[in-house]
CSV table of C-alpha atoms in Angstrom, one decimal:
chain,number,residue,atom,x,y,z
A,1,MET,CA,-23.1,40.9,-73.6
A,2,SER,CA,-21.9,41.6,-70.1
A,3,ARG,CA,-25.0,39.8,-68.7
A,4,ILE,CA,-24.1,36.6,-70.5
A,5,HIS,CA,-20.5,36.9,-69.4
A,6,PHE,CA,-21.6,37.3,-65.7
A,7,GLU,CA,-23.8,34.2,-65.8
A,8,TRP,CA,-20.9,32.2,-67.3
A,9,GLU,CA,-18.7,33.2,-64.3
A,10,VAL,CA,-21.4,32.2,-61.9
A,11,GLU,CA,-21.7,28.8,-63.6
A,12,ALA,CA,-17.9,28.5,-63.6
A,13,ASP,CA,-17.8,29.1,-59.8
A,14,ILE,CA,-20.4,26.4,-59.3
A,15,ILE,CA,-18.3,24.0,-61.4
A,16,ASP,CA,-15.2,24.8,-59.2
A,17,GLN,CA,-17.2,23.8,-56.1
A,18,PRO,CA,-18.3,20.3,-56.9
A,19,ASP,CA,-20.2,20.0,-53.6
A,20,GLY,CA,-22.1,23.2,-54.2
A,21,GLU,CA,-21.3,24.4,-50.7
A,22,ASP,CA,-21.7,28.1,-50.0
A,23,PRO,CA,-18.2,29.7,-49.3
A,24,GLN,CA,-19.5,31.5,-46.3
A,25,GLY,CA,-21.0,28.3,-44.8
A,26,ARG,CA,-17.7,26.6,-45.3
A,27,ARG,CA,-15.9,29.3,-43.5
A,28,ASN,CA,-18.4,29.2,-40.7
A,29,ARG,CA,-18.0,25.5,-40.4
A,30,GLN,CA,-14.2,25.7,-40.3
A,31,ARG,CA,-14.5,28.4,-37.7
A,32,ASP,CA,-16.8,26.3,-35.5
A,33,LEU,CA,-14.4,23.4,-35.9
A,34,ARG,CA,-11.4,25.5,-34.8
A,35,ARG,CA,-13.4,26.7,-31.8
A,36,ALA,CA,-14.3,23.1,-30.8
A,37,LEU,CA,-10.7,22.0,-31.1
A,38,LEU,CA,-9.5,25.0,-29.0
A,39,LEU,CA,-12.1,24.2,-26.4
A,40,ILE,CA,-11.0,20.5,-26.3
A,41,ALA,CA,-7.4,21.6,-26.0
A,42,LEU,CA,-8.2,24.0,-23.1
A,43,LEU,CA,-10.2,21.3,-21.3
A,44,ALA,CA,-7.3,18.9,-21.8
A,45,VAL,CA,-4.8,21.4,-20.4
A,46,ALA,CA,-7.1,22.1,-17.5
A,47,PHE,CA,-7.5,18.4,-16.8
A,48,ILE,CA,-3.7,17.9,-16.9
A,49,LEU,CA,-3.1,20.9,-14.7
A,50,GLY,CA,-5.8,19.8,-12.2
A,51,GLY,CA,-4.3,16.3,-12.1
A,52,LEU,CA,-0.8,17.7,-11.6
A,53,ALA,CA,-2.0,20.0,-8.8
A,54,LEU,CA,-3.7,17.1,-7.1
A,55,HIS,CA,-0.6,14.9,-7.4
A,56,LEU,CA,1.6,17.7,-5.9
A,57,ARG,CA,-0.9,18.2,-3.1
A,58,ILE,CA,-0.7,14.4,-2.3
A,59,VAL,CA,3.1,14.5,-2.4
A,60,GLN,CA,3.1,17.6,-0.2
A,61,ALA,CA,0.7,15.9,2.3
A,62,ARG,CA,2.9,12.8,2.4
A,63,ASN,CA,6.0,14.9,2.9
A,64,GLU,CA,4.3,16.7,5.8
A,65,ILE,CA,3.3,13.4,7.4
A,66,ALA,CA,6.8,12.1,7.0
A,67,GLN,CA,8.2,15.3,8.5
A,68,GLN,CA,5.9,15.1,11.4
A,69,LEU,CA,7.1,11.5,12.1
A,70,THR,CA,10.8,12.6,11.7
A,71,ASP,CA,10.1,15.5,14.2
A,72,THR,CA,8.5,13.0,16.6
A,73,ILE,CA,11.5,10.7,16.4
A,74,LYS,CA,13.9,13.6,17.0
A,75,VAL,CA,11.9,14.8,20.0
A,76,GLU,CA,11.9,11.2,21.4
A,77,ALA,CA,15.7,11.0,21.1
A,78,ALA,CA,16.1,14.5,22.6
A,79,ALA,CA,13.9,13.4,25.6
A,80,LEU,CA,16.2,10.5,26.2
A,81,ARG,CA,19.2,12.6,25.7
A,82,ILE,CA,18.2,15.3,28.3
A,83,GLY,CA,16.5,12.9,30.6
A,84,ASP,CA,12.9,14.2,30.2
A,85,ARG,CA,10.8,11.2,31.3
A,86,SER,CA,7.5,13.0,30.8
A,87,ALA,CA,8.2,14.1,27.3
A,88,PHE,CA,9.5,10.6,26.4
A,89,LEU,CA,6.4,8.8,27.8
A,90,GLN,CA,4.0,11.2,26.2
A,91,ILE,CA,5.2,9.9,22.8
A,92,GLN,CA,4.5,6.3,23.8
A,93,SER,CA,1.2,4.6,23.2
A,94,GLY,CA,0.1,1.1,24.2
A,95,ASP,CA,-1.1,-1.0,27.1
A,96,ASP,CA,0.3,-0.9,30.6
A,97,ALA,CA,2.9,-3.6,29.9
A,98,TRP,CA,4.3,-1.5,27.0
A,99,LEU,CA,4.4,1.7,29.0
A,100,ALA,CA,6.1,-0.1,31.8
A,101,ALA,CA,8.7,-1.6,29.4
A,102,GLN,CA,9.3,1.9,27.9
A,103,SER,CA,9.8,3.4,31.4
A,104,THR,CA,12.4,0.7,32.2
A,105,LEU,CA,14.1,1.4,28.8
A,106,PHE,CA,14.2,5.1,29.7
A,107,GLU,CA,16.0,4.3,32.9
A,108,ARG,CA,18.5,2.0,31.1
A,109,TYR,CA,19.3,4.8,28.7
A,110,GLN,CA,19.9,7.2,31.6
A,111,THR,CA,22.3,4.7,33.1
A,112,LEU,CA,24.2,4.5,29.8
A,113,LYS,CA,24.2,8.2,29.4
A,114,ALA,CA,25.6,8.6,33.0
A,115,GLU,CA,28.5,6.3,32.0
A,116,ASN,CA,29.1,8.3,28.8
A,117,ALA,CA,28.5,5.0,26.9
A,118,ILE,CA,25.8,6.3,24.5
A,119,GLU,CA,25.1,9.1,22.1
A,120,LEU,CA,21.6,9.7,20.9
A,121,SER,CA,21.5,11.6,17.6
A,122,GLY,CA,18.1,10.5,16.5
A,123,ASP,CA,19.4,9.9,12.9
A,124,ILE,CA,17.0,7.9,10.9
A,125,LEU,CA,18.7,5.1,8.8
A,126,SER,CA,15.5,3.9,7.1
A,127,LEU,CA,11.9,4.9,7.2
A,128,ALA,CA,8.7,3.2,5.9
A,129,ILE,CA,5.3,4.7,6.1
A,130,ALA,CA,2.0,3.1,5.0
A,131,GLY,CA,-1.1,5.1,5.8
A,132,GLU,CA,-1.3,5.6,9.6
A,133,ARG,CA,1.5,3.1,10.3
A,134,ALA,CA,5.3,3.5,10.2
A,135,ARG,CA,8.5,1.9,11.2
A,136,ALA,CA,11.9,3.6,11.5
A,137,LEU,CA,15.4,2.3,12.0
A,138,VAL,CA,17.1,4.9,14.3
A,139,ARG,CA,20.8,5.1,15.0
A,140,GLU,CA,22.4,5.4,18.4
A,141,ASP,CA,26.1,5.1,19.2
A,142,ARG,CA,27.2,2.8,22.0
A,143,HIS,CA,30.8,2.8,23.2
A,144,GLY,CA,31.8,4.5,20.0
A,145,LEU,CA,30.1,1.9,17.8
A,146,PRO,CA,27.0,2.5,15.6
A,147,TYR,CA,23.9,0.6,16.6
A,148,ALA,CA,20.3,0.8,15.4
A,149,ARG,CA,16.9,0.2,17.0
A,150,LEU,CA,13.8,-0.6,15.0
A,151,SER,CA,10.8,1.4,16.3
A,152,PHE,CA,7.1,1.4,15.2
A,153,TYR,CA,4.7,4.3,15.2
A,154,ALA,CA,1.0,4.9,14.7
A,155,ARG,CA,-0.7,8.2,13.7
A,156,ALA,CA,-4.0,9.3,15.3
A,157,ASP,CA,-5.5,12.7,15.4
A,158,ARG,CA,-2.5,14.0,13.3
A,159,VAL,CA,0.0,12.9,16.0
A,160,TRP,CA,2.6,10.1,15.8
A,161,ARG,CA,3.2,7.9,18.8
A,162,HIS,CA,5.7,5.1,19.5
A,163,ILE,CA,3.9,1.7,19.7
A,164,PRO,CA,4.9,-1.9,20.4
A,165,PRO,CA,6.5,-3.9,17.5
A,166,ASP,CA,3.9,-4.4,14.8
A,167,PHE,CA,4.5,-7.9,13.3
A,168,THR,CA,2.0,-7.2,10.6
A,169,PHE,CA,4.1,-4.3,9.3
A,170,TRP,CA,7.4,-6.1,9.2
A,171,GLY,CA,7.4,-5.8,5.4
A,172,ASP,CA,6.9,-8.0,2.3
A,173,PRO,CA,8.6,-11.4,2.1
A,174,GLN,CA,12.1,-11.4,0.7
A,175,ARG,CA,14.6,-14.2,-0.2
A,176,TYR,CA,18.4,-14.4,-0.3
A,177,GLU,CA,19.8,-17.5,-2.1
A,178,ALA,CA,23.3,-18.7,-2.6
A,179,GLU,CA,24.7,-22.1,-3.7
A,180,ARG,CA,24.2,-23.8,-0.3
A,181,VAL,CA,22.2,-21.2,1.7
A,182,VAL,CA,18.6,-19.9,1.5
A,183,VAL,CA,17.4,-17.1,3.8
A,184,GLN,CA,13.8,-16.1,3.9
A,185,TYR,CA,12.9,-12.9,5.7
A,186,ARG,CA,10.8,-9.8,5.6
A,187,GLU,CA,11.8,-6.2,4.6
A,188,ALA,CA,12.5,-5.0,8.1
A,189,ASP,CA,15.2,-7.7,8.5
A,190,ALA,CA,16.9,-7.0,5.2
A,191,PRO,CA,20.2,-5.6,6.5
A,192,PHE,CA,20.7,-8.5,8.9
A,193,ALA,CA,19.4,-11.3,6.6
A,194,GLU,CA,21.4,-10.3,3.6
A,195,GLN,CA,24.7,-10.0,5.5
A,196,MET,CA,24.0,-13.2,7.3
A,197,GLY,CA,23.3,-15.0,4.0
A,198,ALA,CA,26.5,-13.8,2.4
A,199,ASP,CA,28.7,-14.6,5.4
A,200,LEU,CA,27.0,-17.9,6.0
A,201,ALA,CA,27.4,-19.0,2.3
A,202,LYS,CA,31.1,-18.2,2.6
A,203,TRP,CA,31.4,-20.2,5.9
A,204,VAL,CA,29.6,-23.2,4.5
A,205,ALA,CA,31.8,-23.2,1.4
A,206,GLU,CA,34.9,-23.2,3.7
A,207,GLN,CA,33.5,-26.1,5.7
A,208,CYS,CA,32.7,-28.1,2.6
A,209,ALA,CA,36.2,-27.4,1.2
A,210,ALA,CA,37.7,-28.9,4.4
A,211,THR,CA,35.3,-31.9,4.8
A,212,ALA,CA,33.1,-33.9,2.6
A,213,CYS,CA,29.7,-32.4,1.9
A,214,ASP,CA,26.5,-33.8,0.5
A,215,ALA,CA,26.2,-32.4,-3.0
A,216,ASP,CA,22.5,-31.6,-2.3
A,217,ALA,CA,23.0,-30.2,1.2
A,218,LYS,CA,21.5,-26.8,1.6
A,219,LEU,CA,20.7,-24.6,4.7
A,220,HIS,CA,17.3,-22.9,4.9
A,221,ILE,CA,17.0,-20.2,7.5
A,222,GLU,CA,13.7,-18.5,8.3
A,223,VAL,CA,14.0,-15.1,10.0
A,224,ALA,CA,10.8,-13.8,11.6
A,225,PRO,CA,9.9,-11.7,14.6
A,226,GLU,CA,7.3,-14.3,15.6
A,227,ALA,CA,9.9,-17.0,16.2
A,228,GLU,CA,9.5,-18.4,19.7
A,229,LYS,CA,13.3,-18.9,20.2
A,230,SER,CA,16.2,-16.7,19.2
A,231,LEU,CA,17.6,-19.7,17.2
A,232,THR,CA,16.3,-23.3,16.9
A,233,TRP,CA,16.1,-26.2,14.5
A,234,VAL,CA,12.9,-26.7,12.7
A,235,ASP,CA,14.1,-29.8,10.9
A,236,ALA,CA,17.8,-30.6,11.5
A,237,SER,CA,17.9,-33.4,8.9
A,238,ALA,CA,16.6,-31.1,6.2
A,239,GLY,CA,18.8,-28.2,7.4
A,240,ILE,CA,16.0,-25.9,8.3
A,241,LEU,CA,16.4,-23.3,11.1
A,242,ALA,CA,14.2,-20.6,12.6
A,243,LEU,CA,15.8,-17.4,13.8
A,244,ARG,CA,14.0,-14.6,15.7
A,245,SER,CA,14.4,-11.2,14.2
A,246,PRO,CA,17.3,-9.4,15.9
A,247,TYR,CA,15.5,-6.1,15.4
A,248,LEU,CA,13.3,-6.9,18.4
A,249,GLY,CA,16.3,-5.5,20.2
A,250,ILE,CA,19.4,-3.4,19.5
A,251,VAL,CA,21.5,-4.3,16.4
A,252,ARG,CA,24.8,-3.1,15.0
A,253,ALA,CA,24.1,-0.6,12.3
A,254,ASP,CA,27.2,-1.3,10.3
A,255,LYS,CA,27.4,-5.1,10.9
A,256,PRO,CA,24.0,-6.5,11.9
A,257,PHE,CA,25.3,-10.1,11.7
A,258,ASP,CA,28.1,-9.5,14.2
A,259,SER,CA,30.0,-12.1,16.2
A,260,GLU,CA,27.4,-12.0,19.0
A,261,ARG,CA,24.9,-13.5,16.5
A,262,ALA,CA,27.3,-15.4,14.3
A,263,THR,CA,29.0,-17.5,17.0
A,264,PRO,CA,25.9,-19.4,18.3
A,265,LEU,CA,24.7,-20.0,14.7
A,266,TYR,CA,28.0,-21.5,13.6
A,267,GLN,CA,28.2,-23.5,16.8
A,268,LEU,CA,24.7,-24.9,16.3
A,269,LEU,CA,25.5,-25.8,12.7
A,270,SER,CA,28.8,-27.5,13.6
A,271,GLU,CA,27.0,-29.6,16.3
A,272,ARG,CA,23.9,-30.6,14.5
A,273,TRP,CA,24.3,-30.2,10.8
A,274,SER,CA,26.9,-32.7,9.7
A,275,PHE,CA,29.1,-31.8,6.7
A,276,ASP,CA,30.2,-35.5,6.4
A,277,SER,CA,28.4,-37.7,3.9
């Protein structure tokens, strides 16, 4: 009787397992699946951690390069401040004309320093680095007013050196546009071009309020370091001017478009660009 009952239970177990799979085989398969999923998860975590470590290393390397450049700029300013010609010239790199120009600049700074007319903090107002090239806008105070000088640097053998202005690294094209004024420039000229555009738009509006203006009249100013003249008409009838980047020299840090640069521009516009129509 018990034998018959046992066989019935076995048959019942088979009925409860429609696929007929062995319970131990199923457990083994589930165990293998869990192991595979765990392995995949571990590999994913390892991949993520590896990518994060690589990213942090790249960021660290970039920060180290930026710090090296910052230190170089500080040393250059210190050499000018204490009058160390040798240290200053060691940071310069270029042809004989560039080195001669920098030597003359060094003497000019020493004269200003002797007159108590300049303070050289070496503070960096802006910094752009791309690979082995960099440009920095460095502050210096003259007669109690903040000025800025744009300097370019190149890195070789893990050392940054001050090089001649690099027109190819002046930055991407930018555009300022108001109702009657359009200014086209590159990134390095942004502080000057944006202020000039806003001030010039206001000035033109005032002129047009006082005199008759052509409804379609619009000024187009192209700011570029390559410009042959500091300021000239490209096409007076169309209101197109070319203006050389002021950052080839010293510029007011707080007001790049100061009276020294505004006055000749307004005078040129008043003489050659008629507001009457």
